[in-house]
JSON list of C-alpha atoms in Angstrom, two decimals:
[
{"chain": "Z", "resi": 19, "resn": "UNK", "atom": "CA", "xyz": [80.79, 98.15, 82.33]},
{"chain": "Z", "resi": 20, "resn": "UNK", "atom": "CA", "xyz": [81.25, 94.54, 83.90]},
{"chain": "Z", "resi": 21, "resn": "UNK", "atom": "CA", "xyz": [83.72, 95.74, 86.07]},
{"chain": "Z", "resi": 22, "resn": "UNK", "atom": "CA", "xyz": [83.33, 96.83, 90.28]},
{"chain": "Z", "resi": 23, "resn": "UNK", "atom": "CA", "xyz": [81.05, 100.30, 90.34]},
{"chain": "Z", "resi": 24, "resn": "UNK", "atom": "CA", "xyz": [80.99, 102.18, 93.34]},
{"chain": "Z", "resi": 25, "resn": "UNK", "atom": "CA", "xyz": [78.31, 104.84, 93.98]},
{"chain": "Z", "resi": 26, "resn": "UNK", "atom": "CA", "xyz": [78.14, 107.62, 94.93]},
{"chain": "Z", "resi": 27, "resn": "UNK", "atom": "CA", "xyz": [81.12, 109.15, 93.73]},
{"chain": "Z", "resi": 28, "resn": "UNK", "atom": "CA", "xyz": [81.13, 111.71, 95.90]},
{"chain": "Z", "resi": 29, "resn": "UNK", "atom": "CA", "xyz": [79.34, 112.66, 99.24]},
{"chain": "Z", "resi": 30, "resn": "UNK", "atom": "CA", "xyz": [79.65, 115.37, 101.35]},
{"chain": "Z", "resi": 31, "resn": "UNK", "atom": "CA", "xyz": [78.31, 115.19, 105.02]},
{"chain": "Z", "resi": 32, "resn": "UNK", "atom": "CA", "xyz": [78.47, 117.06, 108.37]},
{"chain": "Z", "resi": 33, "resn": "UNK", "atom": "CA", "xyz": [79.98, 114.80, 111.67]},
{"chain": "Z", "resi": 34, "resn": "UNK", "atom": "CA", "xyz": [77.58, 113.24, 113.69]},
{"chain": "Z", "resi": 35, "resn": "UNK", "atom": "CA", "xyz": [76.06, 112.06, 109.91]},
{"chain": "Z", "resi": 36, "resn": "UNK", "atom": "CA", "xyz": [75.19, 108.40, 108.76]},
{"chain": "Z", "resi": 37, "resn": "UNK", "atom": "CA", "xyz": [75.79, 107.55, 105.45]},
{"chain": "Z", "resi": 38, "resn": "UNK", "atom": "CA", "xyz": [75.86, 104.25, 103.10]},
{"chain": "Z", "resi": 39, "resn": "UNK", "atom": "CA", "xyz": [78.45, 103.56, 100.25]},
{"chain": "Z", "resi": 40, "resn": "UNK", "atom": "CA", "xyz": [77.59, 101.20, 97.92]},
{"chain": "Z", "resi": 41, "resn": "UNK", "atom": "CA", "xyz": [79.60, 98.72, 95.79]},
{"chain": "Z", "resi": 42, "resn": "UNK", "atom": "CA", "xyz": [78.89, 95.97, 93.03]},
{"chain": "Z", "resi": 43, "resn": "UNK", "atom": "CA", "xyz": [81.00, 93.43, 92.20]},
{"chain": "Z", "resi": 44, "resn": "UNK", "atom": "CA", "xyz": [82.31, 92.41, 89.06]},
{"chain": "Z", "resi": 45, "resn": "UNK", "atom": "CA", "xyz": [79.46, 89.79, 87.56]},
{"chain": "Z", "resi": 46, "resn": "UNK", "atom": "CA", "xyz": [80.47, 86.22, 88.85]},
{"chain": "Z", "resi": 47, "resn": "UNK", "atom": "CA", "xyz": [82.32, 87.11, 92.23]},
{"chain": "Z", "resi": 48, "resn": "UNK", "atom": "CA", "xyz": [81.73, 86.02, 95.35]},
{"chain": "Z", "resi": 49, "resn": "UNK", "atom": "CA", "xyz": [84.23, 88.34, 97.50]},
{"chain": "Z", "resi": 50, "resn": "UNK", "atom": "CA", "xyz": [83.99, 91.89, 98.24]},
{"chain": "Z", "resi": 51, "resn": "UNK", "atom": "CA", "xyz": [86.32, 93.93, 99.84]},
{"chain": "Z", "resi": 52, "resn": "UNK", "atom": "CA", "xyz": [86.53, 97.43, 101.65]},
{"chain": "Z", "resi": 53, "resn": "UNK", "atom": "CA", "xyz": [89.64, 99.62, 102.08]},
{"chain": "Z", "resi": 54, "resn": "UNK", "atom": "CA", "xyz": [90.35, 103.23, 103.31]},
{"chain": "Z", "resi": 55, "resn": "UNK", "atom": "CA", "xyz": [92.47, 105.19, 101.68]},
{"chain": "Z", "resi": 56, "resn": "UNK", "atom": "CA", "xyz": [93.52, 108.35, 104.12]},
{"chain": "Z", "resi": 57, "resn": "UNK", "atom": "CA", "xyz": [96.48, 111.00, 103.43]},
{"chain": "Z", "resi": 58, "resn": "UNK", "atom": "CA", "xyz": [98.12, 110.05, 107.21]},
{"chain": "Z", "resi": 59, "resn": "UNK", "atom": "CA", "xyz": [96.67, 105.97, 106.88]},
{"chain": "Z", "resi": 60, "resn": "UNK", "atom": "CA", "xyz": [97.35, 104.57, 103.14]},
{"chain": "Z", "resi": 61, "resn": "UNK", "atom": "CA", "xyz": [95.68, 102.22, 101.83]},
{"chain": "Z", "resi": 62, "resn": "UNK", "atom": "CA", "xyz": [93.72, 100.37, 104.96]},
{"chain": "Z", "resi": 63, "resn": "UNK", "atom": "CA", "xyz": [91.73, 97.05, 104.68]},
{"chain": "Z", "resi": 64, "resn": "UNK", "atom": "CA", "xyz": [87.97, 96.99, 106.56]},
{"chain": "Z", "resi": 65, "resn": "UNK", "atom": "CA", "xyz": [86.25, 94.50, 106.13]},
{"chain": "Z", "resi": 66, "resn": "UNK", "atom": "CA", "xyz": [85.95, 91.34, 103.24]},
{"chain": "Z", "resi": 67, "resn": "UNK", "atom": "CA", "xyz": [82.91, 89.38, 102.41]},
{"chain": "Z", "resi": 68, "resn": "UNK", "atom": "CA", "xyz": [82.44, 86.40, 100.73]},
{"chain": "Z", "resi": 69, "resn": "UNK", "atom": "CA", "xyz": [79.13, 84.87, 99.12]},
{"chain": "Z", "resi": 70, "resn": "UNK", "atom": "CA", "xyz": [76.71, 87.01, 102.05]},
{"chain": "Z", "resi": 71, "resn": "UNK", "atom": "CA", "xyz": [79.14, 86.39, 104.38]},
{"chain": "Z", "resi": 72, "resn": "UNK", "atom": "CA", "xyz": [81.56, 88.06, 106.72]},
{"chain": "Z", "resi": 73, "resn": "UNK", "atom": "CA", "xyz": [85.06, 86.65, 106.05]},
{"chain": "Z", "resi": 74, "resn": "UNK", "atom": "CA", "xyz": [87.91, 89.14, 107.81]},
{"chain": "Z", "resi": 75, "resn": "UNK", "atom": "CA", "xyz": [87.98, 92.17, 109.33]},
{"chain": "Z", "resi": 76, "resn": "UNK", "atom": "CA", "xyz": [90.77, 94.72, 109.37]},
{"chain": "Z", "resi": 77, "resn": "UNK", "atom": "CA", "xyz": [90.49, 98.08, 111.18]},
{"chain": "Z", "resi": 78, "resn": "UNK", "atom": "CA", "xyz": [87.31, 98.81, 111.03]},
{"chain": "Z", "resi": 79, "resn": "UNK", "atom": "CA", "xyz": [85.69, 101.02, 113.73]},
{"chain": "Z", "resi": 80, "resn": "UNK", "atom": "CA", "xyz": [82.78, 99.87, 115.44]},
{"chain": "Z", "resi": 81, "resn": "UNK", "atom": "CA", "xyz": [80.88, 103.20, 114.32]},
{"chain": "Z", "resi": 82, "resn": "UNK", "atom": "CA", "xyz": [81.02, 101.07, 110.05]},
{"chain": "Z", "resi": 83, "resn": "UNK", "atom": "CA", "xyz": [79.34, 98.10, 109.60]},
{"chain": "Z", "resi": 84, "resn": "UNK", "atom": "CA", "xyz": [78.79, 96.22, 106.11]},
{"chain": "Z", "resi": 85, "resn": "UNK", "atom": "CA", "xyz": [77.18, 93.51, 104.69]},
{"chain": "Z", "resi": 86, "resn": "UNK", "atom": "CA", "xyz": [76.61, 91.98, 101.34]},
{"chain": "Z", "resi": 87, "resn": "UNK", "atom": "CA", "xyz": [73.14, 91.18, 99.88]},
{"chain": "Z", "resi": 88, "resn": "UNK", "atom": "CA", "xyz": [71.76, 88.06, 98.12]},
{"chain": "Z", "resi": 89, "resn": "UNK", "atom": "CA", "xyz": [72.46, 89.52, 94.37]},
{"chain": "Z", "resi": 90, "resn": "UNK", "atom": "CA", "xyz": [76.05, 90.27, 95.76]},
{"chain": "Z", "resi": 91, "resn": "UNK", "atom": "CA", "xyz": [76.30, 93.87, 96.37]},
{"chain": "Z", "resi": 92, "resn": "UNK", "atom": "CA", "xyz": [77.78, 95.23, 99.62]},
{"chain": "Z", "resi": 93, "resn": "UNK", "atom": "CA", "xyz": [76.76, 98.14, 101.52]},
{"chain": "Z", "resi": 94, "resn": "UNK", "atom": "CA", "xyz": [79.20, 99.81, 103.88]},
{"chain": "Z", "resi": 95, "resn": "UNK", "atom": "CA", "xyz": [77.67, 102.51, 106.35]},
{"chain": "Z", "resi": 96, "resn": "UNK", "atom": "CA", "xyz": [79.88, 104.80, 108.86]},
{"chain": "Z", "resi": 97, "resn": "UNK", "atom": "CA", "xyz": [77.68, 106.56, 111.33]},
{"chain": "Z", "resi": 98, "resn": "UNK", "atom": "CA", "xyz": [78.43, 109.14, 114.15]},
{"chain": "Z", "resi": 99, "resn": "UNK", "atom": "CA", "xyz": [80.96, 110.37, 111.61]},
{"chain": "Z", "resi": 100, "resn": "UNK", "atom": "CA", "xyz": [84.24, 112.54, 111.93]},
{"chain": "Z", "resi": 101, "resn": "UNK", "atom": "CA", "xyz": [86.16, 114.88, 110.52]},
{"chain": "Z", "resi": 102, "resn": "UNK", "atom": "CA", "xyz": [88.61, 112.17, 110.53]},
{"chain": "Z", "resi": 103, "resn": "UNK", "atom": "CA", "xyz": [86.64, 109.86, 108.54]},
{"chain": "Z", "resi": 104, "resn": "UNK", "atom": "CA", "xyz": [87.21, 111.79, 105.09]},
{"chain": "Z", "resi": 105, "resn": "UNK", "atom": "CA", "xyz": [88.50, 109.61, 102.70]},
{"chain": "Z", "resi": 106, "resn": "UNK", "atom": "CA", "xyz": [88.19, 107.78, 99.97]},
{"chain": "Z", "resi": 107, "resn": "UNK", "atom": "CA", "xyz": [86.68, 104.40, 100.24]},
{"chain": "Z", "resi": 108, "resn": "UNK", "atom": "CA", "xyz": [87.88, 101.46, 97.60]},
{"chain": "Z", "resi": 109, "resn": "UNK", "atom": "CA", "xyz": [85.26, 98.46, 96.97]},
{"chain": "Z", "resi": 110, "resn": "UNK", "atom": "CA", "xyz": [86.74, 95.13, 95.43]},
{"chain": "Z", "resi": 111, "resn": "UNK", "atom": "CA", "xyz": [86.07, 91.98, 94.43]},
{"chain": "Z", "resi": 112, "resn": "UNK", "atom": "CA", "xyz": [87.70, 88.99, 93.70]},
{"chain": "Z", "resi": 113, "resn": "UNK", "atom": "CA", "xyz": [85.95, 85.55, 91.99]},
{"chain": "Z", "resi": 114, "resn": "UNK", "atom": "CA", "xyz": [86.53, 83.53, 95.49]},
{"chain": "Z", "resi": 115, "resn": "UNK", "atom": "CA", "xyz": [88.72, 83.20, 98.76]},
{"chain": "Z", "resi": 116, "resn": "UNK", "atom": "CA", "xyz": [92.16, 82.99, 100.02]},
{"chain": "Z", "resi": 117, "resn": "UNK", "atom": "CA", "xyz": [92.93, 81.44, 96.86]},
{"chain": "Z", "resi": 118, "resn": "UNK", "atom": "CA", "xyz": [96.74, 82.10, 95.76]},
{"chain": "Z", "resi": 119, "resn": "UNK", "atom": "CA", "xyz": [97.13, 84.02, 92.50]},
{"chain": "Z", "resi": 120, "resn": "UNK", "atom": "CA", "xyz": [93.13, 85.19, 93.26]},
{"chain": "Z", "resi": 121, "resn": "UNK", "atom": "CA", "xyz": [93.08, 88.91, 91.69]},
{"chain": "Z", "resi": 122, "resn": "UNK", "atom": "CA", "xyz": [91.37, 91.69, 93.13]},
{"chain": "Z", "resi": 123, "resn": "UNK", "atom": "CA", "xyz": [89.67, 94.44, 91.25]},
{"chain": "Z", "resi": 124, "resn": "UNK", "atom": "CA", "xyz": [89.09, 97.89, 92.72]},
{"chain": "Z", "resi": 125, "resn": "UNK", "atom": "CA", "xyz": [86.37, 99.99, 92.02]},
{"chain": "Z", "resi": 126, "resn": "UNK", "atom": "CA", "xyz": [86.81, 103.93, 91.23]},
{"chain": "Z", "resi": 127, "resn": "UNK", "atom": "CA", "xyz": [85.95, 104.66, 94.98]},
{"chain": "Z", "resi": 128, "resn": "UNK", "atom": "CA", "xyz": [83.87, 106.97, 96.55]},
{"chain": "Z", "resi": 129, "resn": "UNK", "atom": "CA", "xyz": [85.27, 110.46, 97.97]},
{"chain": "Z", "resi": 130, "resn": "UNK", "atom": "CA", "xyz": [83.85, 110.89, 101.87]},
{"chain": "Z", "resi": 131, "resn": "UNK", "atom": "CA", "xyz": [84.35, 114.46, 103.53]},
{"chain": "Z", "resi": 132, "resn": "UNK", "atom": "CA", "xyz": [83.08, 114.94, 106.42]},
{"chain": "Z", "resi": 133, "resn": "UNK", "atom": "CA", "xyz": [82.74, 118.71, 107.34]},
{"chain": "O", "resi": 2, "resn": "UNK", "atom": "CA", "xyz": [103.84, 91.70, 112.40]},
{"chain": "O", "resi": 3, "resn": "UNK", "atom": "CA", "xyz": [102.52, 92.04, 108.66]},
{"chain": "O", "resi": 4, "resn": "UNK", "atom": "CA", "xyz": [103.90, 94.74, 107.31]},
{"chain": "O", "resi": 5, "resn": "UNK", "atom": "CA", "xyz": [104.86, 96.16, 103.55]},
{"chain": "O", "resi": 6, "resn": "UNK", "atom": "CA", "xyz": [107.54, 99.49, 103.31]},
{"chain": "O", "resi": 7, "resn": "UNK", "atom": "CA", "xyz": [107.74, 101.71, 100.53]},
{"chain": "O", "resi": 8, "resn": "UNK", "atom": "CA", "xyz": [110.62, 104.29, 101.52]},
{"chain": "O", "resi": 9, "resn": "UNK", "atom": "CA", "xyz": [110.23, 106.90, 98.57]},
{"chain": "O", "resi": 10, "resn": "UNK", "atom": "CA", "xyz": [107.16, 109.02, 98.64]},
{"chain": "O", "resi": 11, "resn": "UNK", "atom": "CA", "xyz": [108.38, 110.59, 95.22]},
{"chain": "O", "resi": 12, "resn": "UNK", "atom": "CA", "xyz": [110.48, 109.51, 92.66]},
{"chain": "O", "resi": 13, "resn": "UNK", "atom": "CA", "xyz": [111.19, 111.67, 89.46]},
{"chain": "O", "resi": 14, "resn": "UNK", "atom": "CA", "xyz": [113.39, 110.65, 86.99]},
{"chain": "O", "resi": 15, "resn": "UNK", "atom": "CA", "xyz": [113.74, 111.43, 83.09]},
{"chain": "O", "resi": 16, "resn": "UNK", "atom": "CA", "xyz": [112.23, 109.81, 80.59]},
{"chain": "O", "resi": 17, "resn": "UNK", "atom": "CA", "xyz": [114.60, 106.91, 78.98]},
{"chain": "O", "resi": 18, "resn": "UNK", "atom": "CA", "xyz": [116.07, 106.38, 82.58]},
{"chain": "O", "resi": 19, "resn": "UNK", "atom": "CA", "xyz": [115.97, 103.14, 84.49]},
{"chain": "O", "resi": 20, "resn": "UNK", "atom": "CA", "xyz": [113.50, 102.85, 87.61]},
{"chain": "O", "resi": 21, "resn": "UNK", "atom": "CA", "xyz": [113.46, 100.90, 90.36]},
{"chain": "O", "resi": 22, "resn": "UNK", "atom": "CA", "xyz": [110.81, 101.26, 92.81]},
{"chain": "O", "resi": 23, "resn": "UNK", "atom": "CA", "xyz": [111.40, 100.10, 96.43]},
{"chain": "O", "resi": 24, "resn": "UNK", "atom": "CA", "xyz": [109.27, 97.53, 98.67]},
{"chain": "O", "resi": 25, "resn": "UNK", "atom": "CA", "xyz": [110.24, 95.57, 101.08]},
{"chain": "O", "resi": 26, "resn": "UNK", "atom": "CA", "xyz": [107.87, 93.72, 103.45]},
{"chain": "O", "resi": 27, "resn": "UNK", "atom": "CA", "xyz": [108.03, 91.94, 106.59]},
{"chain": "O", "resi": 28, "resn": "UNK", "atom": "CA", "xyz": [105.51, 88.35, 106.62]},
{"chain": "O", "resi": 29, "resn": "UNK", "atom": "CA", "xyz": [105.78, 85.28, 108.82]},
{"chain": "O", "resi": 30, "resn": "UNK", "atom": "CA", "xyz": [105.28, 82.59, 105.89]},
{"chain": "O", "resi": 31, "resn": "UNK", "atom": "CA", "xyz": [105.53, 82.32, 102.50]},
{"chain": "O", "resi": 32, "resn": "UNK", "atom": "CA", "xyz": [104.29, 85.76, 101.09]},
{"chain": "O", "resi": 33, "resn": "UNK", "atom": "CA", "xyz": [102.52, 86.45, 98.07]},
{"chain": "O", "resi": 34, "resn": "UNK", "atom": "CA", "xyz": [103.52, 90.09, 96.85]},
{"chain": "O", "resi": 35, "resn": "UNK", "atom": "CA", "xyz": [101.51, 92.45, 94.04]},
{"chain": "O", "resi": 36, "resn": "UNK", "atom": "CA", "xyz": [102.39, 95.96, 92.33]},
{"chain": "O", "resi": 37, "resn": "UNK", "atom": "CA", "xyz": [99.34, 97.80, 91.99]},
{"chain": "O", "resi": 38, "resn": "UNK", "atom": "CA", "xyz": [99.24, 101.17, 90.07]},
{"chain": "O", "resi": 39, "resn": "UNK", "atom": "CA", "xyz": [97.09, 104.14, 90.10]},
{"chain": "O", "resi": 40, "resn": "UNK", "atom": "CA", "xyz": [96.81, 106.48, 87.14]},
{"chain": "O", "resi": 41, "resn": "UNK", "atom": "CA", "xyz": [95.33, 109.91, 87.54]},
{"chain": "O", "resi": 42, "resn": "UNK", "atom": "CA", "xyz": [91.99, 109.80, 88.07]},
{"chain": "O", "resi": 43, "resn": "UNK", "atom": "CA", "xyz": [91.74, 106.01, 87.26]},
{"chain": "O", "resi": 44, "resn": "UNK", "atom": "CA", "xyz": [91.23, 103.04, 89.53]},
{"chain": "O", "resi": 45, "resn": "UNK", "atom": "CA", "xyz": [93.80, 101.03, 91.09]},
{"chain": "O", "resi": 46, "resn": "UNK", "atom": "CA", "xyz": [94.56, 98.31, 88.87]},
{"chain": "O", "resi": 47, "resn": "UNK", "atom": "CA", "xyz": [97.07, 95.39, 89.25]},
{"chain": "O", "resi": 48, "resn": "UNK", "atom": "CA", "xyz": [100.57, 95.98, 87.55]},
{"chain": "O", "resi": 49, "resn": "UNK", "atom": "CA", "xyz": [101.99, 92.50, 88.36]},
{"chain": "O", "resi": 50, "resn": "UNK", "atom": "CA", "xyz": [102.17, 89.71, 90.94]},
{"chain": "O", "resi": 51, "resn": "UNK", "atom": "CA", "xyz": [105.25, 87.74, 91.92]},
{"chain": "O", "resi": 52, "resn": "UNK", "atom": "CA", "xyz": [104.23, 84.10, 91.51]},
{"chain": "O", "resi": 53, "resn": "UNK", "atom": "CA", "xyz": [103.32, 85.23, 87.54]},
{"chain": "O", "resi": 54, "resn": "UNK", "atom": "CA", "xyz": [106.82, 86.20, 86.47]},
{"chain": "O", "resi": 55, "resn": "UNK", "atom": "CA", "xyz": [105.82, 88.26, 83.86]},
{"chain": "O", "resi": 56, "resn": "UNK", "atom": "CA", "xyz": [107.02, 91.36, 82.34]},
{"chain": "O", "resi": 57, "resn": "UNK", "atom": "CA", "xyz": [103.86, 93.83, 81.99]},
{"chain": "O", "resi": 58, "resn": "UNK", "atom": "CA", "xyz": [104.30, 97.29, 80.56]},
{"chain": "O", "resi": 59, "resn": "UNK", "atom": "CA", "xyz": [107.88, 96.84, 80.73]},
{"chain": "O", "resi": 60, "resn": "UNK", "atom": "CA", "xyz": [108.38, 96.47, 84.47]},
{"chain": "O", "resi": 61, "resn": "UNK", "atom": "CA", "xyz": [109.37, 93.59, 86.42]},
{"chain": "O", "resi": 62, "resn": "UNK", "atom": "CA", "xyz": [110.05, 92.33, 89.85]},
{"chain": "O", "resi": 63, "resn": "UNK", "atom": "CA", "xyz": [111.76, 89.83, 91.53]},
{"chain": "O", "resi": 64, "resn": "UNK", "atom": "CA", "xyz": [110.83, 88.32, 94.74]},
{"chain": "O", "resi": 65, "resn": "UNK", "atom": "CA", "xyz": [113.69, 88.47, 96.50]},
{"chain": "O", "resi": 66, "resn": "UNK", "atom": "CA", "xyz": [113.53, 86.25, 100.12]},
{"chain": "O", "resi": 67, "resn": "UNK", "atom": "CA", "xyz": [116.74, 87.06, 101.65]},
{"chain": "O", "resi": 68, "resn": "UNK", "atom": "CA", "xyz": [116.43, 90.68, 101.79]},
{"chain": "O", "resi": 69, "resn": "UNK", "atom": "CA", "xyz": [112.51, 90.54, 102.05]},
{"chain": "O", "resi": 70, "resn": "UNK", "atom": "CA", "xyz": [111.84, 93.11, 98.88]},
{"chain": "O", "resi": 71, "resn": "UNK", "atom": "CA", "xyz": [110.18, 93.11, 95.93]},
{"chain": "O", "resi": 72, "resn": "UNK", "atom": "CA", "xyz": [111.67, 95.84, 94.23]},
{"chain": "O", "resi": 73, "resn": "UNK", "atom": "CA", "xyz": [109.36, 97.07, 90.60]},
{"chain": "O", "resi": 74, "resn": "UNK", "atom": "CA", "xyz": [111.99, 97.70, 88.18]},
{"chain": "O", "resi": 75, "resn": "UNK", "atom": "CA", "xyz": [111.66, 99.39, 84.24]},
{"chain": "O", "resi": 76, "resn": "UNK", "atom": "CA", "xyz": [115.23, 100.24, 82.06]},
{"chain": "O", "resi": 77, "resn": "UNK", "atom": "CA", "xyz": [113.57, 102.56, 80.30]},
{"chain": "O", "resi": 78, "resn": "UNK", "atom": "CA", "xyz": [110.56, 104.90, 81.96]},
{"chain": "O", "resi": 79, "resn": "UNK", "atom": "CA", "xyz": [108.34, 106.54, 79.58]},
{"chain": "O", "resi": 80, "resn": "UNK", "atom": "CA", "xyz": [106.02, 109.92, 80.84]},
{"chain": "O", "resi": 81, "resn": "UNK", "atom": "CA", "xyz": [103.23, 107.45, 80.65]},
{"chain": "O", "resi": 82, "resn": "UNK", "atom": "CA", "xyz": [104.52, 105.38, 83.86]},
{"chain": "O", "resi": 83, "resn": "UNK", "atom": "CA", "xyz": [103.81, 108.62, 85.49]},
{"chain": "O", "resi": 84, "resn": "UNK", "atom": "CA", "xyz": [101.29, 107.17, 88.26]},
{"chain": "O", "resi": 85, "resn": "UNK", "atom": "CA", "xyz": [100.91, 106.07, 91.87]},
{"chain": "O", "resi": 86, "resn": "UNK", "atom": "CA", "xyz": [102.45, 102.81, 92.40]},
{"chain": "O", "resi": 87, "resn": "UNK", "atom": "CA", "xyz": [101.63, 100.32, 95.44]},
{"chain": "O", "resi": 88, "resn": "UNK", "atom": "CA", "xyz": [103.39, 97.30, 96.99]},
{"chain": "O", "resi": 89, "resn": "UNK", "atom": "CA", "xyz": [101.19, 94.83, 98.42]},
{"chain": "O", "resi": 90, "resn": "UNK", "atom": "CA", "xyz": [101.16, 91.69, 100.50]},
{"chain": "O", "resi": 91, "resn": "UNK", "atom": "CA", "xyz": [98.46, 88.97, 100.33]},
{"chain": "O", "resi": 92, "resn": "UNK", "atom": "CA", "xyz": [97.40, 88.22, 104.53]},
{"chain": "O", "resi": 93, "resn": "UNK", "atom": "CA", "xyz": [94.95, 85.46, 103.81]},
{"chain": "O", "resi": 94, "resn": "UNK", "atom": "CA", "xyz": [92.11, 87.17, 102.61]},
{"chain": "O", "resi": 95, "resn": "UNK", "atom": "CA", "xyz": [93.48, 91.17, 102.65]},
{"chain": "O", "resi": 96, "resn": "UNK", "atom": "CA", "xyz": [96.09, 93.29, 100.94]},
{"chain": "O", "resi": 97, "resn": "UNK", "atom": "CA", "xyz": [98.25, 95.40, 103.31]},
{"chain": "O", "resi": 98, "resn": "UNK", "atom": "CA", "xyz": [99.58, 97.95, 101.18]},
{"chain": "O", "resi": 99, "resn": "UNK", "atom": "CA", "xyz": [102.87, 99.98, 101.47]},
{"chain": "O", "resi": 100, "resn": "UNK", "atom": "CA", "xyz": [101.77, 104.01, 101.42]},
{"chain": "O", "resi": 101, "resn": "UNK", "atom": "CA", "xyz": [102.99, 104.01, 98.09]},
{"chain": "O", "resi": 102, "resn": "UNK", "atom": "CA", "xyz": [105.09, 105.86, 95.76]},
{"chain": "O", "resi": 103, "resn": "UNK", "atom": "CA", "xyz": [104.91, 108.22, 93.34]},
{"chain": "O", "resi": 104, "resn": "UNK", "atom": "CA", "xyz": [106.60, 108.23, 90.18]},
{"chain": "O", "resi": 105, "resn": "UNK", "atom": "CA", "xyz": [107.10, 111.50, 87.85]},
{"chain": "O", "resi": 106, "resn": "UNK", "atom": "CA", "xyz": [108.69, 110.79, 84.18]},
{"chain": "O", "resi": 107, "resn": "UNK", "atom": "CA", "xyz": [109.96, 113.94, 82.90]},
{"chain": "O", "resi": 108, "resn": "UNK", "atom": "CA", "xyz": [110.41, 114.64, 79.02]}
]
């Protein structure tokens, strides 16, 4: 499958927990993306990075970070979680940058509950 | 501010029934808008974007700059358009989505 993959698929943590999603691109793109997607929330954007680079940042508390490695992947880690940090968590990616007409593809997202 | 609006939570309609699917958004510039949809227990995948004009599965839209909408439309709906479906507005690098709706095609 060339397209974004997303592991784990599900995780299932206590608060106060640290854990780390992980996301690959699709092969040849530069961007990757990180959304929330909470019943109360929608659809939220986190945090985009471009080529190892942070490019924008959207509501993203300062208990996640993320970066992207040299081969591309990103890593996305939420520490001192909540209750209110179950969700589910969409990785994209996108061939390059504020380009018009420059598609996104999601991954199949990973499924955080915190209990 | 940026800001996409998807009024129905749910919308059920028969199959062979028109559908129209509301969005309107709210951008200071010239906004580039995208229907995303999400089957059951499949990834959100793009539908359609504005600036392509095309017809995909049957639906269209029309960006519409007066009223600020960009409304997914389908004459027909079959039980297969029975999904998740999300407005979204291109801010630079992000999507802000609308909180999407729901669509249920009966037989």
């Amino acid at each position: 499958d060339s397209g974004v993959t997303q592991t784990p698929k599900h995780l299932i943590t206590a608060t106060g927990q640290r854990v780390t999603l992980r996301c690959s691109p699709r092969s040849g793109d530069l961007s990757v993306y990180w959304y929330q997607q909470s019943l109360d929330q929608g659809l939220q954007f986190l945090i985009q990075y471009y080529n190892g680079e942070e490019r924008a940042k959207g509501n993203i508390l300062e208990r996640f970070s993320a970066q992207q490695f040299p081969d591309l992947h990103s890593e996305l880690n939420l520490s001192s979680l909540e209750l209110g940090d179950s969700a589910l968590y969409f990785c994209a990616s996108s061939a390059t940058s504020s380009r018009t007409g420059n598609e996104q593809f999601f991954g199949p997202g990973t499924r955080l509950t915190v209990l | 501010a940026q800001r996409v609006t998807q009024p129905e939570k749910l919308l059920s309609v028969f199959k062979g029934a028109p559908v129209e699917l509301k969005c309107n958004y709210s951008y200071s510039g010239s906004p580039e808008l995208f229907w995303y949809v999400q089957y059951s227990r499949q990834r959100l995948q793009l539908l359609l974007r504005h600036i392509s004009r095309e017809s995909i599965k049957g639906f269209t839209a029309d960006l519409n700059k007066g009223e600020t909408s960009f409304h997914l439309k389908k004459p027909f709906a079959q039980e297969e358009d029975s999904a998740m479906y999300y407005c979204a507005l291109r801010d630079t690098d992000k999507l802000i989505f609308g909180t999407g709706t729901r669509l249920q095609v009966f037989p």
